[in-house]
XYZ file of C-alpha atoms in Angstrom:
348
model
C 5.391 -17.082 -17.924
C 1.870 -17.374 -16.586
C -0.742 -14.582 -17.523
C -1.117 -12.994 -14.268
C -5.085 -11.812 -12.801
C -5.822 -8.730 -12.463
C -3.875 -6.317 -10.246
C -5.465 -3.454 -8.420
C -3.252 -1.369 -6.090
C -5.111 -0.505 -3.397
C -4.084 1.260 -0.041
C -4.069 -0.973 2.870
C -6.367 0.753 4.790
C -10.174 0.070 5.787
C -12.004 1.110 3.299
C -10.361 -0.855 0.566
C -10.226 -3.429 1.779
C -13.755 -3.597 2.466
C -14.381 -3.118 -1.292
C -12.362 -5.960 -2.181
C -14.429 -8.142 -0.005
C -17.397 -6.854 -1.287
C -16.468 -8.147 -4.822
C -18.822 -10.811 -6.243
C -16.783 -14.091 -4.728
C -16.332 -15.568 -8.711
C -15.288 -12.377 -9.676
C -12.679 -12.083 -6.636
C -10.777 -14.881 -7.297
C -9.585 -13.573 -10.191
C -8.003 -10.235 -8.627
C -4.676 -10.235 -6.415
C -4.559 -6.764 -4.658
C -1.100 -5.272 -4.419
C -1.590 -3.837 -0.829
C 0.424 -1.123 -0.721
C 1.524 0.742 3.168
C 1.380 4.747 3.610
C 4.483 6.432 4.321
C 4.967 8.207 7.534
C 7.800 10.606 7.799
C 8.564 11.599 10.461
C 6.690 9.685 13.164
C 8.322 8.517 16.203
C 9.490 4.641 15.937
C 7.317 3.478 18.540
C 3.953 4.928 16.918
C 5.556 4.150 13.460
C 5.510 0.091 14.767
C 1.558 0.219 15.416
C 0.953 1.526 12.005
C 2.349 -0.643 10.059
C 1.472 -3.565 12.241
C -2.109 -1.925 11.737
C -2.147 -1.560 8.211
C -0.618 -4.920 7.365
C -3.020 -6.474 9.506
C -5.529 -4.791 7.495
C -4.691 -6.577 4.386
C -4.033 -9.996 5.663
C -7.466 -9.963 6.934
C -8.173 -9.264 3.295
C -6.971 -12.317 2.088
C -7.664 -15.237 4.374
C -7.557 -17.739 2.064
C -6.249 -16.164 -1.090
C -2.664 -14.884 -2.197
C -1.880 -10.887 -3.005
C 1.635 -8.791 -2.846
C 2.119 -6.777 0.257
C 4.381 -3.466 0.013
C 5.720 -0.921 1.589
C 7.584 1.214 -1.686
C 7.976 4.411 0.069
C 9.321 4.211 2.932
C 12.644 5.949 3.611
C 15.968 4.374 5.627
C 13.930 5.095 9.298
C 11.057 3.598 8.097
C 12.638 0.726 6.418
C 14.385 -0.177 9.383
C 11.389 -0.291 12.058
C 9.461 -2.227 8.665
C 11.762 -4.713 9.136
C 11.266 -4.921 13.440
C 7.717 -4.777 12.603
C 7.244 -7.424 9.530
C 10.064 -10.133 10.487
C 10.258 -13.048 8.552
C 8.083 -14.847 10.794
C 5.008 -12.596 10.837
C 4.517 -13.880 6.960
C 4.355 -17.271 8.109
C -0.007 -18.633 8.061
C -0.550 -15.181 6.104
C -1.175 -15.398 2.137
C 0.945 -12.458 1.563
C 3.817 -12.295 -0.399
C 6.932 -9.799 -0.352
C 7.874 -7.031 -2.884
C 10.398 -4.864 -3.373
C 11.982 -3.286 -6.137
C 15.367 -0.837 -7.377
C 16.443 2.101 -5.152
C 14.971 0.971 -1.802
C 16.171 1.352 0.919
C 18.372 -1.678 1.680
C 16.382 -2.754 4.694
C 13.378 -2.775 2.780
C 14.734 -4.828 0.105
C 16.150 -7.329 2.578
C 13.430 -8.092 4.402
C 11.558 -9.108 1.234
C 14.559 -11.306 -0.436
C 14.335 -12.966 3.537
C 10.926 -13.310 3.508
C 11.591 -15.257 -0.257
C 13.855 -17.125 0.353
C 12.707 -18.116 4.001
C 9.117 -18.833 3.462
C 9.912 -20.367 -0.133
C 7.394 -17.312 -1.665
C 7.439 -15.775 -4.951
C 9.163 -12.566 -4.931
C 7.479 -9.198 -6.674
C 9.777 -6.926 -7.901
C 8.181 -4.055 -8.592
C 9.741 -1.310 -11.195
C 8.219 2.073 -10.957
C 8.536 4.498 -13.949
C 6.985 7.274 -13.439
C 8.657 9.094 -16.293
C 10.050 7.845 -19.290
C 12.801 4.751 -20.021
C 16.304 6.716 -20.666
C 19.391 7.008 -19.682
C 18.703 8.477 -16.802
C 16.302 5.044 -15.952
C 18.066 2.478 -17.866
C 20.257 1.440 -14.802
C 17.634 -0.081 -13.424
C 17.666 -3.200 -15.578
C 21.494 -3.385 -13.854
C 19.550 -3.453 -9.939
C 16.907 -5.589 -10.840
C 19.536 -8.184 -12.175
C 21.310 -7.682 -8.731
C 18.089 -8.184 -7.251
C 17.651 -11.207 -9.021
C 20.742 -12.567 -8.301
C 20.385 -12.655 -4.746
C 17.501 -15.289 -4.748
C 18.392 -18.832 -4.905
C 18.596 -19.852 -8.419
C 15.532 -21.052 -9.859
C 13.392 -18.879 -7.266
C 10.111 -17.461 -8.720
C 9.522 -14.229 -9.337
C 6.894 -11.607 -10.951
C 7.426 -8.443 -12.406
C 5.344 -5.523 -11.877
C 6.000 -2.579 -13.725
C 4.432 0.441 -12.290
C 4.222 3.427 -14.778
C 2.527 5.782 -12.065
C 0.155 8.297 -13.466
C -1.349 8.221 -17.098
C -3.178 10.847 -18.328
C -3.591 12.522 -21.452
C -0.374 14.657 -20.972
C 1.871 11.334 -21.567
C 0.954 10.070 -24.788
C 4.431 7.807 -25.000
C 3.461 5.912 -22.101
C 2.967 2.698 -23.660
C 6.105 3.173 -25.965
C 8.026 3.899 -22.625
C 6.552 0.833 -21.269
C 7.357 -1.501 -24.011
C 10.817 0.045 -23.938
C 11.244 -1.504 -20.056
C 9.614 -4.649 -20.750
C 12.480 -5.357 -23.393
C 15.183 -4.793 -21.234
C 13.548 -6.738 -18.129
C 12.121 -9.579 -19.340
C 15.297 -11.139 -20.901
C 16.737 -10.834 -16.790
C 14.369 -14.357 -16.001
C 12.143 -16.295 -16.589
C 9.408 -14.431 -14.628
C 6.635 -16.359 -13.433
C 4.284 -13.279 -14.040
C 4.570 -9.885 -15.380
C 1.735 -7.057 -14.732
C 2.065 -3.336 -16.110
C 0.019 -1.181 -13.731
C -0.831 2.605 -14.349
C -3.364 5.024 -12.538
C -6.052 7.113 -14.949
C -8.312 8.008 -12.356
C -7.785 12.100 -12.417
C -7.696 14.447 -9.344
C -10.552 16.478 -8.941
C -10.309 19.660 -11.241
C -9.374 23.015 -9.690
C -13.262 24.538 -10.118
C -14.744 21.189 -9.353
C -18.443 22.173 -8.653
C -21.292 20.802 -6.748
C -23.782 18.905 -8.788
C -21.742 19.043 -11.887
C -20.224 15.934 -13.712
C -16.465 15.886 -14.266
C -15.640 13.417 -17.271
C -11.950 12.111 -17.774
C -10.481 9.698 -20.520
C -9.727 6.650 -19.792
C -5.936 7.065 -20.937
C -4.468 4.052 -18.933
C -6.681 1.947 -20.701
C -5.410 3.280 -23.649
C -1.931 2.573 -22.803
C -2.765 -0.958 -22.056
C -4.478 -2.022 -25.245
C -1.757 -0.214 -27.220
C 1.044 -2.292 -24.972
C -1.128 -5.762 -25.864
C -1.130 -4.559 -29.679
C 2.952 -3.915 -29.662
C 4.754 -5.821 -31.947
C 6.283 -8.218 -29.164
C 6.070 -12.006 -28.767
C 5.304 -11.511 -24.837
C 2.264 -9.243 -25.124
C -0.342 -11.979 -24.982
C 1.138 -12.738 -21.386
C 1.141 -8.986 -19.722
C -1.844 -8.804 -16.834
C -3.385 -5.214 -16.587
C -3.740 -3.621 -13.150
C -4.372 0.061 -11.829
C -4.809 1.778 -8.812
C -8.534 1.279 -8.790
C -10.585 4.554 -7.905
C -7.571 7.025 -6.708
C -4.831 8.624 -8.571
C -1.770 6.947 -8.436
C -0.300 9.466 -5.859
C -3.182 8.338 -3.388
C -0.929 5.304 -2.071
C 1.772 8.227 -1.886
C 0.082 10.164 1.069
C 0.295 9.248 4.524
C -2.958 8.413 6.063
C -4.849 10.697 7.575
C -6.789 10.087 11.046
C -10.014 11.762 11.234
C -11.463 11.636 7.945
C -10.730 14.044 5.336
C -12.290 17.535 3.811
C -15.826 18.442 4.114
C -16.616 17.039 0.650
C -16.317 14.091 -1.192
C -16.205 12.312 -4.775
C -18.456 9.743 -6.528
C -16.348 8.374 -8.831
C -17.980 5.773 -11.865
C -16.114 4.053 -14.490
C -17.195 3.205 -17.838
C -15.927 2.192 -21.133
C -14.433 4.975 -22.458
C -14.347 7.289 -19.085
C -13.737 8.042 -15.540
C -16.847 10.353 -13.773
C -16.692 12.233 -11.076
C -18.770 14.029 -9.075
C -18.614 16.320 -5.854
C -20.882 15.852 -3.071
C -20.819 17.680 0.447
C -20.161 15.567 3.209
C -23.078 15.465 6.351
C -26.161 13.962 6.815
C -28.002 17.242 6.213
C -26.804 16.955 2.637
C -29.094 14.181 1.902
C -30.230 15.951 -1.052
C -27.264 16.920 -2.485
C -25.960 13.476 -2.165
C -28.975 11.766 -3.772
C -28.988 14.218 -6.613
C -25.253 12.584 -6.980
C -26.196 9.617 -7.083
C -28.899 10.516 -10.257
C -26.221 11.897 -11.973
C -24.401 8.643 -11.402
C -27.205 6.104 -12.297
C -28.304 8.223 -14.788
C -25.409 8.273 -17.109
C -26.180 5.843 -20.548
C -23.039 3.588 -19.470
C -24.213 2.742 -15.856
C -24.573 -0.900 -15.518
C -27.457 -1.684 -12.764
C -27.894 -2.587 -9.301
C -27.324 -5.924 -10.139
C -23.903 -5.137 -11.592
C -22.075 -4.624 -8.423
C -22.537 -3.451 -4.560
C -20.944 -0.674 -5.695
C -24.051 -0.127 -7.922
C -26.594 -0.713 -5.445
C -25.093 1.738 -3.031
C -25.381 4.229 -6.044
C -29.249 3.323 -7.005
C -30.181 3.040 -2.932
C -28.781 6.493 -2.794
C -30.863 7.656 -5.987
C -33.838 6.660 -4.352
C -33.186 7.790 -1.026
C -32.047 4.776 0.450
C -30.368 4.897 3.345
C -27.395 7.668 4.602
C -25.455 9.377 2.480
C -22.458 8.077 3.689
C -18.702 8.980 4.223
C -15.303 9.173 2.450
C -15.041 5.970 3.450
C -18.252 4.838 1.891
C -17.776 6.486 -1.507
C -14.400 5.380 -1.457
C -15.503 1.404 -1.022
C -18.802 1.922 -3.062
C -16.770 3.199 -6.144
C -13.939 0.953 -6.078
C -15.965 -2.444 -5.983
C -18.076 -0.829 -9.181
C -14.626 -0.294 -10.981
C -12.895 -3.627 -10.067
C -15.893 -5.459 -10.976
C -16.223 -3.685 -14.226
C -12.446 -4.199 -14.889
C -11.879 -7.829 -14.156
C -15.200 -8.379 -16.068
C -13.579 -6.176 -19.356
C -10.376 -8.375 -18.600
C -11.695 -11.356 -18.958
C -11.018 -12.514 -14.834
């Protein structure tokens, strides 16, 4: 077992993936996306198609050169099925994207990827999501992974991503619960790579104010050093990933044309903390979003212009520099400053 990069889960949609091109080019070689589709319920099959032709396009633009995961966990048994129409074994074929799927999808989903595997000779992700804790509720799992397993060719890589959802302060057993699943999943294969991914970033508080600072802990990365410091003889192989700037229910949202409410969030990441900060969104808010951006660049933690794009974007704005943007700036601008700062704290 190989220790993976780092693992960001990011939405496949425009904005992300312009901040993972905007990473420092040494820096990006060392992160492998997992590009994860919206859900649509409810849309018409014909619409439905373009989407996800749309979105998966977006992320093997992304990666031209360079391998990452492409999924699609949440789709239901309509969805899987026009998935499947959509991204046939041979659209993966000159793309460096590689299949996932994981227990209790919907068996369309899941066969497309074990195709795609075994077709295209690519690694297979299977990716376990627990967003609650390991019991006996959970513990069957283990039992569809195995069947999972089992119906790749023997000998057929595959990686292990185990997805704990959100992390915040209300779930201090997280990393027990995660240590918990690693025991009874690792013994299934000999995975080529295993990654535990969580998502710290908060929601906005319910009286988030204007020009005000909102400051989270960062209990993810908690959870991850106190997974690495387990008493286990795999720990020194786990890779860390996250879900970058968003909450982990961000991927869980269908897309939205049109842009979003009339504000929007800086978001910064430091050592010890997520910051947040609301600004209004329209150019005649210049002010407001500069004095943002000072609260921002001002903080004892923040790392420079020169430590990111993300962090020129931030100091340009300080200064006056340019527009103030969109959700779709702050959105790129904050998560190239966090997976920068993150695949420089892991080592990548």
């Amino acid at each position: 077992m190989s220790v993976p990069p780092y693992v960001p889960v990011l939405p496949a949609r425009p904005h992300a993936a312009a901040a993972y091109r905007g990473l420092p080019g040494a820096l990006r070689r060392g992160v492998v996306p997992l590009w994860t589709l919206s859900p649509h319920p409810g849309m018409l099959p014909g619409p439905l198609a373009g989407r996800i032709a749309k979105e998966a396009g977006e992320a093997a633009r992304a990666q031209p050169r360079t391998p990452a995961w492409l999924d699609a966990p949440f789709v239901d048994d309509a969805e899987a099925a026009v998935l499947a129409d959509t991204l046939g074994p041979q659209w993966w074929e000159d793309r460096f994207l590689r299949p996932v799927t994981g227990p209790g999808r919907p068996d369309a989903q899941q066969s497309l990827a074990l195709t795609v595997a075994r077709r295209q000779g690519l690694p297979l992700a299977l990716r376990v999501r627990l967003p609650d804790g390991w019991n006996d509720s959970t513990a069957p799992r283990a039992d569809e992974v195995a069947a999972l397993l089992g119906r790749l060719p023997a000998g057929h890589p595959a990686d292990l991503v185990l997805d704990l959802g959100t992390v915040l302060p209300d779930r201090p057993d997280a990393g027990k619960e995660a240590v918990r699943t690693l025991d009874a999943l690792l013994p299934l294969t000999s995975w080529d790579t295993v990654t535990v991914v969580a998502g710290g970033f908060p929601d906005p508080p319910d009286e988030f104010r204007e020009g005000a600072r909102y400051e989270a802990p960062r209990t993810d990365w908690d959870t991850w050093h106190e997974i690495r410091h387990a008493d286990r003889p795999y720990v020194s192989r786990l890779g860390y990933g996250d879900y970058g700037i968003h909450p982990a229910t961000y991927v869980t949202r269908p897309s939205v044309s049109g842009g979003g409410p009339p504000w929007g969030i800086l978001r910064y990441t430091t050592a010890r903390s997520y910051h947040l900060v609301k600004v209004p969104y329209g150019r005649q808010y210049d002010d407001a979003n500069r004095a943002a951006a000072r609260i921002l660049t001002g903080l004892a933690d923040f790392r420079g212009a020169a430590a990111s794009a993300g962090e020129e974007w931030l100091c340009d704005r300080a200064r006056g520099v340019g527009t103030p943007g969109n959700h779709s700036t702050w959105n790129r601008a904050g998560n190239i400053q966090h997976m920068a700062f993150v695949a420089r704290s892991s080592g990548r």
